[in-house]
């Protein structure tokens, strides 16, 4: 049994807006062990970013409210920390890489200052020169010449900005790195570079990573474990190998089917029919039931629990109550 | 950067030429014969005609304008019809009083309104926000002279803390500066609030929080620095307004500034004094604008980069 760096237990997050309550995250549980990378996969609006922000206790409030649950980072509950201690943990024990590098950096501060700030906030004993020196070292580590420390974000390309965001995140050597769609806003060629860099730095800094993405290719490339999220629920969870090769949940199957196949070009894509439910009005039964090709009457009775299907491969689907159920992909 | 400043200074020349032309011609259209004014009520027509000759009023207006501009380059804006004193010297003697009042009131406005604007933005939609906005609305709607009179009643007549009029040292500056400053504070508060509301929602604020920066640091270091451009714009506009036009406050407090100078001499139809003072004011405004544009570059590296390219 490996020690868990991050444990999320029954997290529920709502956005209470004037128009109604948005059920963004509805009781999810996750854990990441030492040295692991967990991929959190799902469509836009599935609640991935809300989950990530909850870990830092940064869900914008109002309107976001963390209703219940526990988030243990190295056995400290992030949700009950007072503001001051929370500031000490943010950036130092857990850091985050944001989706859009074009807007994640402060436009009126040099990139060197922005990395140095991260160091300065958590090393009160460092002089200003020490912080700048550390910032330059971080720049070199993410593959940017340290002479560019005095540059402003507008002088850098998107890929370089994302490298700076990574440098900020890793500057204090965090135990947990959350990467929220780190490559979505980048060109494909730059995506590969940034992913390789993140993989390499994760090894060097000996940190664990929560990688949020909708890109299954990225997951296959980087992750050890995968959790598939749909409408605020985790519907499947297991090792990357199992989820890719012995897919259990119909939604995960749908995701794989909607990938273009390079070897059989011209073949028609098979998208998942319909739309993700409005998070203000979730269906009463299984949240995926309205789009599920295997749907049965009993699916509409309640959200199925996440059950172990052997070898720590979990799935939330009542079809597996009958032993001979198989997805088309697996038969 | 220096190249940019030089370029802007050169661009000021046509601007000043155009404004001076408009001012000179419109002043010329005002009713009344300056020669009669100068010669006095009891002068004979011959005497008036002589004065008219001396003042060069028989020349076509374009010639007079050119002569006037020629004088201006040498710092000669003519002589007042009323006081018989040099216009330029009179203007310069009044300038320190106006500069003092302008900068003091803008300083007070900034000290009140920027913290208040940030406070209301951070507490958006709460009762604190509403209270701050009511204060700002009050500041906008309250007539300057009325506030001045109220302050005089309270602080000089009843409490006797500050003099009610005149210009004699720091104490006499307090009431006029507060009067003008509170009027300015309203607009700066509203601008600060809306600019901060824009900035608060930006991603880099979240990045700063995720780094572990305190809320205070996030708001002041990351937020305010990004929200400053519109705020500086408004402060610049306000500054050029008070430099040229705090007539009401200057009158209420008998403050010997430029606003009153112009006002007094308009009523006496002293064309050279009014023309000269207004032209000088327009030059001041151009300079303030230039300074504001330079200050932009200081706070926003993207704007600086544009200046350097040009």
XYZ file of C-alpha atoms in Angstrom:
641
model
C 0.000 0.000 0.000
C 1.562 3.230 -1.100
C 1.189 6.399 0.912
C -1.230 8.834 -0.659
C -0.077 12.401 -1.277
C -3.560 13.537 -2.227
C -6.864 12.104 -1.108
C -10.211 13.552 -2.079
C -13.192 12.115 -0.227
C -16.793 12.683 -1.277
C -16.217 16.169 -2.601
C -19.375 18.116 -3.433
C -19.103 21.575 -5.003
C -22.027 23.712 -6.125
C -22.225 27.095 -7.776
C -25.148 28.933 -6.272
C -26.126 31.462 -8.908
C -29.169 33.691 -9.236
C -30.547 31.375 -11.918
C -30.233 28.234 -9.813
C -27.742 25.804 -8.361
C -25.093 24.375 -10.669
C -24.193 20.873 -9.533
C -20.568 20.971 -10.646
C -18.990 18.226 -8.552
C -21.232 15.601 -6.972
C -19.386 13.453 -4.485
C -16.147 12.362 -6.067
C -13.315 10.488 -4.393
C -9.766 10.233 -5.690
C -6.338 9.390 -4.405
C -2.852 9.810 -5.812
C 0.022 7.780 -4.380
C 3.695 8.728 -4.291
C 5.345 9.082 -7.668
C 2.069 8.675 -9.527
C 0.393 10.700 -12.227
C -3.368 10.632 -12.262
C -5.227 11.721 -15.358
C -8.635 13.283 -14.816
C -10.463 12.981 -18.119
C -13.774 14.361 -19.276
C -15.570 16.779 -21.532
C -15.678 20.498 -20.978
C -18.063 21.211 -18.109
C -17.619 17.851 -16.409
C -16.303 19.512 -13.251
C -12.586 18.831 -13.733
C -11.356 22.383 -13.178
C -13.698 22.858 -10.214
C -12.190 19.737 -8.652
C -8.687 21.122 -9.222
C -9.529 24.523 -7.757
C -11.088 22.824 -4.741
C -7.765 21.186 -3.969
C -6.241 24.659 -3.590
C -9.435 25.835 -1.903
C -9.634 28.436 -4.664
C -13.152 27.857 -5.949
C -14.398 31.387 -6.607
C -16.797 32.195 -3.781
C -19.372 33.532 -4.453
C -20.876 31.731 -6.324
C -18.886 28.527 -5.688
C -19.477 26.661 -2.448
C -17.681 23.517 -1.334
C -20.654 21.773 0.247
C -18.980 18.765 1.801
C -16.062 16.417 1.553
C -12.438 16.279 2.558
C -9.295 17.067 0.633
C -6.231 15.659 2.337
C -2.908 16.858 1.073
C -0.254 14.880 2.878
C -2.889 14.240 5.570
C -3.731 17.934 6.043
C -7.325 18.849 5.270
C -7.134 21.786 2.855
C -10.767 22.672 3.396
C -10.437 23.402 7.099
C -7.165 25.353 7.030
C -7.292 28.997 8.117
C -6.442 31.563 5.412
C -2.874 32.184 6.537
C -1.886 28.529 6.608
C -3.652 27.972 3.327
C -1.374 30.613 1.797
C 1.637 28.742 3.123
C 0.481 25.530 1.487
C -0.523 27.054 -1.851
C 2.467 27.296 -4.119
C 4.701 25.383 -1.729
C 3.037 21.984 -1.219
C 0.608 22.157 -4.089
C 1.004 24.197 -7.242
C -1.106 24.568 -10.318
C -0.460 24.996 -14.019
C -3.346 26.767 -15.688
C -5.047 26.132 -18.962
C -4.403 29.337 -20.833
C -0.834 30.635 -20.661
C -1.879 33.757 -22.568
C -3.857 35.031 -19.581
C -2.303 33.231 -16.625
C 0.677 35.586 -16.347
C 0.578 39.106 -14.989
C 1.160 41.373 -18.021
C 2.914 44.134 -16.089
C 5.495 42.036 -14.225
C 8.619 40.514 -15.753
C 8.597 36.746 -15.927
C 11.656 36.670 -13.661
C 9.801 38.645 -10.994
C 6.803 36.370 -11.292
C 8.839 33.240 -10.696
C 10.855 34.956 -7.970
C 7.646 36.009 -6.226
C 6.698 32.388 -5.802
C 10.090 31.672 -4.206
C 9.979 34.803 -2.072
C 6.536 33.998 -0.649
C 7.689 30.671 0.742
C 11.323 31.344 1.626
C 11.263 34.331 3.922
C 14.965 33.869 4.641
C 15.963 34.327 0.967
C 17.278 37.709 -0.133
C 15.896 39.307 -3.262
C 19.010 38.254 -5.196
C 18.576 34.642 -4.045
C 15.001 34.656 -5.325
C 16.003 36.100 -8.693
C 18.847 33.588 -8.946
C 16.414 30.757 -8.221
C 14.009 32.181 -10.812
C 16.777 32.149 -13.422
C 17.633 28.576 -12.510
C 13.978 27.628 -13.004
C 13.945 29.342 -16.390
C 16.946 27.304 -17.484
C 15.220 24.163 -16.256
C 12.178 24.759 -18.394
C 14.417 25.483 -21.364
C 14.351 29.280 -21.504
C 17.565 31.266 -21.573
C 17.912 33.092 -18.254
C 18.717 36.344 -20.046
C 14.992 36.544 -20.728
C 14.129 36.913 -17.058
C 13.615 40.641 -17.592
C 11.131 40.057 -20.410
C 7.437 40.656 -20.024
C 4.836 38.020 -20.924
C 3.852 39.848 -24.129
C 7.353 39.284 -25.437
C 7.027 35.489 -25.278
C 5.217 32.940 -27.441
C 2.409 30.802 -26.029
C 4.647 27.779 -25.580
C 7.273 29.816 -23.741
C 4.645 31.387 -21.523
C 3.422 27.942 -20.564
C 7.005 27.037 -19.701
C 7.095 30.089 -17.439
C 3.832 28.998 -15.791
C 5.427 25.587 -15.216
C 8.513 27.266 -13.754
C 6.334 29.268 -11.356
C 4.521 26.118 -10.301
C 7.684 24.105 -9.699
C 9.775 26.897 -8.161
C 9.069 25.732 -4.610
C 9.288 22.045 -5.384
C 5.659 21.151 -4.578
C 4.561 17.697 -3.466
C 1.575 17.859 -5.779
C 1.403 19.497 -9.161
C -2.017 20.087 -10.663
C -1.950 20.651 -14.396
C -5.272 21.900 -15.758
C -5.313 21.192 -19.488
C -1.737 22.451 -19.766
C -1.481 21.866 -23.492
C -4.975 22.650 -24.743
C -4.163 26.206 -25.773
C -0.925 25.279 -27.553
C 0.010 24.169 -31.064
C 0.349 20.429 -31.496
C 4.130 20.504 -31.913
C 4.522 22.698 -28.841
C 2.125 20.420 -26.955
C 4.508 17.503 -27.370
C 7.457 19.578 -26.143
C 5.603 20.851 -23.103
C 4.355 17.374 -22.221
C 7.842 15.916 -22.484
C 9.138 18.736 -20.299
C 6.466 18.151 -17.666
C 7.166 14.435 -17.630
C 10.886 15.033 -17.208
C 10.462 17.674 -14.489
C 8.018 15.499 -12.599
C 10.792 12.909 -12.336
C 13.454 15.454 -11.384
C 11.351 17.193 -8.786
C 9.900 13.922 -7.510
C 6.408 15.351 -7.421
C 3.070 13.694 -8.009
C 0.810 15.065 -10.685
C -2.887 15.475 -11.256
C -3.273 15.993 -14.974
C -6.601 17.325 -16.118
C -7.330 16.898 -19.778
C -9.923 15.985 -22.342
C -7.224 14.576 -24.583
C -6.894 10.793 -24.319
C -3.631 10.897 -26.250
C -2.099 13.019 -23.509
C -3.347 10.582 -20.898
C -1.810 7.611 -22.676
C 1.466 9.505 -22.921
C 1.793 10.666 -19.330
C -0.536 9.023 -16.819
C -0.277 5.960 -14.584
C -3.846 6.134 -13.368
C -6.966 7.504 -15.022
C -10.253 8.762 -13.636
C -13.013 9.537 -16.107
C -15.378 12.281 -15.057
C -18.850 12.968 -16.383
C -21.302 15.609 -15.121
C -19.618 15.899 -11.756
C -19.302 12.160 -11.159
C -16.399 9.794 -11.616
C -17.715 7.017 -13.837
C -14.559 4.953 -14.257
C -11.237 4.799 -12.494
C -8.264 2.501 -12.822
C -4.765 2.081 -14.166
C -4.172 3.682 -17.547
C -3.526 0.248 -19.011
C -6.839 -1.133 -17.790
C -8.915 1.864 -18.749
C -7.439 1.890 -22.259
C -7.409 -1.844 -22.880
C -10.288 -3.132 -20.779
C -12.621 -0.169 -20.901
C -15.635 -0.661 -18.665
C -17.891 2.389 -18.773
C -20.013 3.122 -21.847
C -18.992 6.801 -21.633
C -15.294 5.939 -21.755
C -16.012 3.708 -24.729
C -17.775 6.632 -26.365
C -14.722 8.806 -25.816
C -12.472 6.263 -27.534
C -14.880 5.845 -30.411
C -14.935 9.555 -31.075
C -11.152 9.665 -31.578
C -10.079 9.870 -35.211
C -8.140 6.824 -36.334
C -5.038 7.776 -38.290
C -4.593 4.293 -39.735
C -8.028 4.188 -41.285
C -8.389 7.620 -42.697
C -11.700 8.527 -44.213
C -13.542 6.379 -41.702
C -16.441 8.248 -40.170
C -16.076 9.517 -36.634
C -18.498 8.127 -34.083
C -19.362 10.934 -31.696
C -21.331 10.344 -28.507
C -24.927 11.229 -29.292
C -26.556 14.132 -27.504
C -25.125 16.687 -25.118
C -23.863 16.574 -21.584
C -26.809 17.278 -19.251
C -27.308 20.793 -17.968
C -25.525 20.791 -14.602
C -28.439 22.785 -13.181
C -30.858 19.960 -14.010
C -29.097 16.627 -13.768
C -31.193 13.573 -14.713
C -32.486 11.596 -11.761
C -30.907 8.299 -12.729
C -27.419 7.607 -14.042
C -26.145 10.926 -15.428
C -25.025 9.229 -18.638
C -28.273 7.334 -19.198
C -29.781 9.850 -21.679
C -26.822 9.302 -24.061
C -25.942 5.708 -23.260
C -26.294 3.155 -26.087
C -26.718 0.349 -23.528
C -29.365 2.118 -21.456
C -31.901 -0.017 -19.564
C -34.981 0.968 -17.595
C -33.316 0.515 -14.241
C -30.576 2.998 -15.205
C -33.046 5.806 -14.663
C -33.608 4.938 -11.030
C -30.470 6.350 -9.425
C -26.808 7.240 -9.931
C -24.884 3.957 -9.673
C -22.030 3.720 -7.199
C -18.425 3.305 -8.201
C -17.744 -0.436 -7.739
C -14.500 -2.376 -7.895
C -14.439 -4.594 -10.952
C -11.206 -6.320 -9.969
C -7.597 -5.095 -9.833
C -8.591 -1.657 -8.523
C -10.506 -0.943 -11.696
C -13.679 0.853 -10.674
C -16.780 1.551 -12.723
C -20.084 3.237 -11.966
C -22.479 1.255 -14.155
C -25.255 -1.055 -13.043
C -25.039 -3.075 -16.243
C -22.156 -4.921 -14.579
C -24.597 -6.324 -11.999
C -25.202 -9.017 -14.577
C -21.996 -10.992 -15.067
C -22.102 -11.364 -18.831
C -22.349 -7.661 -19.748
C -19.619 -6.525 -22.102
C -19.033 -3.340 -24.055
C -18.964 -3.758 -27.840
C -15.384 -2.542 -27.820
C -14.343 -5.486 -25.651
C -16.266 -8.236 -27.380
C 11.584 56.840 -25.265
C 13.309 60.240 -25.500
C 12.586 60.212 -29.176
C 8.927 59.683 -28.381
C 8.849 62.576 -25.917
C 10.575 64.879 -28.403
C 8.125 63.870 -31.089
C 5.210 64.614 -28.798
C 6.636 68.021 -27.902
C 6.918 68.883 -31.588
C 3.344 67.705 -32.125
C 2.266 70.181 -29.467
C 3.200 73.121 -31.693
C 0.387 72.783 -34.257
C -2.047 71.999 -31.451
C -1.141 75.227 -29.691
C -1.258 77.193 -32.956
C -4.765 75.964 -33.691
C -6.092 76.605 -30.184
C -4.509 80.047 -30.008
C -6.016 80.921 -33.396
C -9.488 79.860 -32.269
C -9.162 81.669 -28.962
C -7.800 84.859 -30.513
C -10.560 85.081 -33.111
C -13.392 84.231 -30.757
C -12.163 86.779 -28.228
C -12.134 89.296 -31.033
C -15.809 88.636 -31.677
C -16.817 89.618 -28.163
C -18.733 92.837 -28.073
C -17.323 96.202 -27.073
C -14.555 98.396 -28.383
C -11.300 97.785 -26.516
C -10.020 101.250 -27.464
C -12.948 102.875 -25.665
C -12.311 100.656 -22.687
C -8.671 101.677 -22.497
C -9.203 105.347 -23.187
C -11.768 105.594 -20.419
C -15.386 106.772 -20.298
C -14.656 110.487 -20.585
C -12.309 110.312 -23.562
C -13.091 112.258 -26.703
C -13.495 110.393 -30.012
C -10.071 111.734 -31.059
C -8.440 110.280 -27.982
C -10.133 106.930 -28.587
C -8.918 106.974 -32.169
C -5.390 107.646 -30.933
C -5.526 104.727 -28.512
C -6.843 102.573 -31.328
C -3.808 103.526 -33.393
C -1.441 102.787 -30.535
C -2.936 99.376 -29.895
C -2.807 98.549 -33.598
C -6.532 97.821 -33.646
C -6.933 99.207 -37.144
C -4.856 96.428 -38.686
C -6.681 93.439 -40.231
C -7.237 90.685 -37.706
C -4.862 88.226 -39.393
C -2.007 90.740 -39.140
C -2.826 91.355 -35.509
C -2.870 87.625 -34.852
C 0.520 87.160 -36.497
C 1.984 90.038 -34.501
C 0.476 88.531 -31.363
C 2.024 85.141 -32.087
C 5.357 86.767 -32.812
C 5.208 88.317 -29.372
C 4.191 85.039 -27.790
C 7.351 83.318 -28.994
C 9.333 85.955 -27.068
C 7.130 85.456 -23.985
C 5.216 88.670 -24.629
C 1.453 88.206 -24.462
C 0.665 91.880 -24.469
C -0.473 94.242 -21.756
C -3.665 94.143 -19.775
C -6.186 96.849 -20.737
C -7.280 97.113 -17.119
C -4.193 96.779 -14.943
C -1.703 97.928 -17.617
C 0.537 95.087 -16.511
C 2.305 92.479 -18.589
C -0.058 89.525 -19.186
C 2.642 86.862 -19.111
C 4.053 88.120 -15.825
C 0.609 88.348 -14.244
C -0.165 84.809 -15.364
C 3.104 83.462 -13.989
C 2.538 85.233 -10.677
C -0.839 83.512 -10.327
C 0.413 80.111 -11.511
C 1.992 78.898 -8.226
C -1.279 79.362 -6.339
C -3.159 77.321 -8.925
C -0.496 74.622 -9.115
C -0.528 74.358 -5.336
C -4.299 74.018 -5.154
C -4.467 71.640 -8.125
C -1.848 69.223 -6.901
C -3.088 69.317 -3.317
C -6.666 68.604 -4.348
C -5.693 65.852 -6.779
C -3.531 64.324 -4.062
C -6.439 64.348 -1.623
C -8.714 62.907 -4.299
C -6.262 60.087 -5.046
C -5.699 59.259 -1.387
C -9.434 58.976 -0.794
C -10.649 57.453 -4.009
C -8.174 54.719 -4.903
C -8.499 52.849 -1.588
C -12.254 53.424 -1.657
C -12.521 52.221 -5.266
C -10.577 49.066 -4.469
C -12.608 48.476 -1.326
C -15.930 48.744 -3.129
C -14.699 46.519 -5.969
C -13.488 43.809 -3.605
C -16.781 43.921 -1.711
C -18.867 44.151 -4.856
C -22.652 43.960 -4.319
C -22.380 44.044 -0.531
C -23.611 46.908 1.657
C -20.016 48.222 1.825
C -20.030 48.624 -1.941
C -23.368 50.411 -1.833
C -22.187 52.763 0.916
C -19.056 53.636 -1.046
C -21.027 54.260 -4.217
C -23.496 56.502 -2.391
C -20.542 58.519 -1.145
C -19.257 58.789 -4.717
C -22.669 59.819 -6.020
C -22.823 62.445 -3.297
C -19.407 63.729 -4.369
C -20.495 64.055 -7.994
C -23.817 65.714 -7.297
C -22.698 68.109 -4.584
C -21.974 71.583 -5.968
C -18.410 72.601 -5.257
C -19.210 76.075 -3.948
C -21.840 74.698 -1.580
C -19.414 72.183 -0.068
C -16.870 75.005 0.221
C -19.344 77.191 2.070
C -20.310 74.346 4.402
C -16.670 73.649 5.182
C -16.108 77.352 5.896
C -19.110 77.422 8.233
C -17.935 74.351 10.107
C -14.165 74.605 10.185
C -13.414 78.306 10.144
C -16.481 80.037 11.571
C -17.450 77.506 14.256
C -14.272 75.600 15.016
C -11.777 78.213 13.894
C -9.279 75.591 12.730
C -8.561 76.956 9.264
C -8.770 80.418 7.687
C -11.800 80.951 5.468
C -10.032 82.741 2.652
C -6.780 83.965 1.178
C -3.529 82.175 0.561
C -1.131 82.178 3.468
C 0.699 78.953 4.048
C -0.417 75.376 4.474
C -3.395 76.072 6.751
C -5.182 78.178 4.217
C -4.711 75.448 1.582
C -6.610 72.775 3.511
C -10.225 73.856 2.973
C -10.006 74.737 -0.744
C -8.009 71.558 -1.458
C -10.555 69.392 0.390
C -13.421 71.116 -1.416
C -11.981 70.580 -4.883
C -10.490 67.189 -3.980
C -13.736 65.603 -2.787
C -15.416 66.650 -6.006
C -12.690 64.933 -8.006
C -12.636 61.868 -5.750
C -16.069 60.764 -6.893
C -15.106 60.126 -10.501
C -11.759 58.570 -9.635
C -13.500 56.225 -7.173
C -15.933 55.024 -9.804
C -13.164 54.521 -12.353
C -11.001 52.640 -9.855
C -13.926 50.421 -8.927
C -14.859 49.460 -12.465
C -11.251 48.970 -13.520
C -10.579 46.764 -10.504
C -13.738 44.746 -11.174
C -12.366 43.989 -14.631
C -9.008 42.970 -13.279
C -10.263 40.889 -10.352
C -11.733 38.346 -12.759
C -8.476 37.854 -14.676
C -6.628 34.556 -14.693
C -3.368 36.017 -13.410
C -5.095 36.948 -10.161
C -5.845 33.260 -9.699
C -2.230 32.415 -10.561
C -1.085 34.805 -7.842
C -3.437 33.244 -5.303
C -2.277 29.766 -6.312
C 1.301 30.866 -5.609
C 0.280 31.514 -2.018
C 0.157 35.299 -2.169
C -1.999 36.914 0.508
C -5.278 38.478 -0.575
C -3.828 41.918 0.156
C -0.823 41.262 -2.031
C -2.999 39.829 -4.809
C -5.206 42.928 -4.837
C -2.572 45.633 -4.481
C 0.423 44.155 -6.257
C -1.208 42.183 -9.054
C -4.593 43.856 -9.260
C -3.960 47.544 -8.832
C -0.924 47.642 -11.109
C -3.039 46.247 -13.911
C -6.009 48.482 -13.172
C -4.019 51.712 -13.166
C -4.210 52.811 -16.812
C -7.843 54.014 -16.792
C -7.291 55.495 -13.340
C -4.289 57.493 -14.516
C -6.284 58.699 -17.502
C -9.008 60.074 -15.260
C -6.536 61.625 -12.828
C -4.831 63.364 -15.755
C -8.124 64.724 -17.055
C -9.090 65.898 -13.576
C -5.722 67.545 -13.101
C -6.009 69.529 -16.310
C -9.532 70.507 -15.314
C -8.551 71.943 -11.958
C -5.469 73.608 -13.421
C -7.694 75.723 -15.583
C -11.069 75.772 -14.010
C -11.540 75.648 -10.284
C -13.129 79.088 -10.581
C -15.904 78.423 -8.102
C -13.662 77.137 -5.348
C -11.151 79.917 -6.004
C -13.922 82.468 -5.726
C -15.434 81.030 -2.552
C -12.060 80.908 -0.844
C -10.644 84.096 -2.463
C -7.825 81.927 -3.749
C -5.589 84.015 -6.020
C -5.381 81.433 -8.826
C -5.735 81.419 -12.602
C -9.396 80.477 -12.612
C -10.264 83.663 -10.807
C -7.851 85.688 -12.904
C -9.643 84.652 -16.085
C -13.084 85.062 -14.549
C -12.359 88.560 -13.193
C -10.904 89.778 -16.466
C -13.688 88.341 -18.613
C -16.155 90.510 -16.734
C -13.909 93.527 -17.367
C -13.588 92.630 -21.069
C -9.823 92.567 -20.752
C -9.167 90.743 -24.030
C -5.342 90.470 -23.866
C -5.385 89.055 -20.350
C -8.116 86.501 -21.091
C -6.628 85.457 -24.426
C -3.155 85.109 -22.983
C -4.288 83.194 -19.925
C -6.401 80.769 -21.943
C -3.587 80.107 -24.376
C -1.220 79.456 -21.486
C -3.786 77.091 -19.974
C -4.048 75.146 -23.194
C -0.267 74.761 -23.208
C -0.471 73.489 -19.629
C -3.121 70.972 -20.658
C -0.961 69.680 -23.497
C 1.903 69.228 -21.053
C -0.284 67.359 -18.571
C -1.456 65.060 -21.370
C 2.108 64.363 -22.351
C 3.040 63.567 -18.761
C 0.055 61.207 -18.486
C 1.140 59.382 -21.637
C 4.651 59.022 -20.264
C 3.319 57.752 -16.947
C 1.370 55.062 -18.872
C 4.628 53.688 -20.185
C 6.023 53.590 -16.689
C 3.193 51.343 -15.483
C 2.554 49.225 -18.543
C 5.479 47.666 -20.403
C 3.265 46.930 -23.410
C 2.614 50.628 -23.914
C 6.284 51.381 -23.436
C 7.111 48.883 -26.154
C 4.782 50.735 -28.510
C 6.470 54.048 -27.785
C 9.903 52.641 -28.453
C 8.803 51.208 -31.804
C 7.471 54.502 -33.031
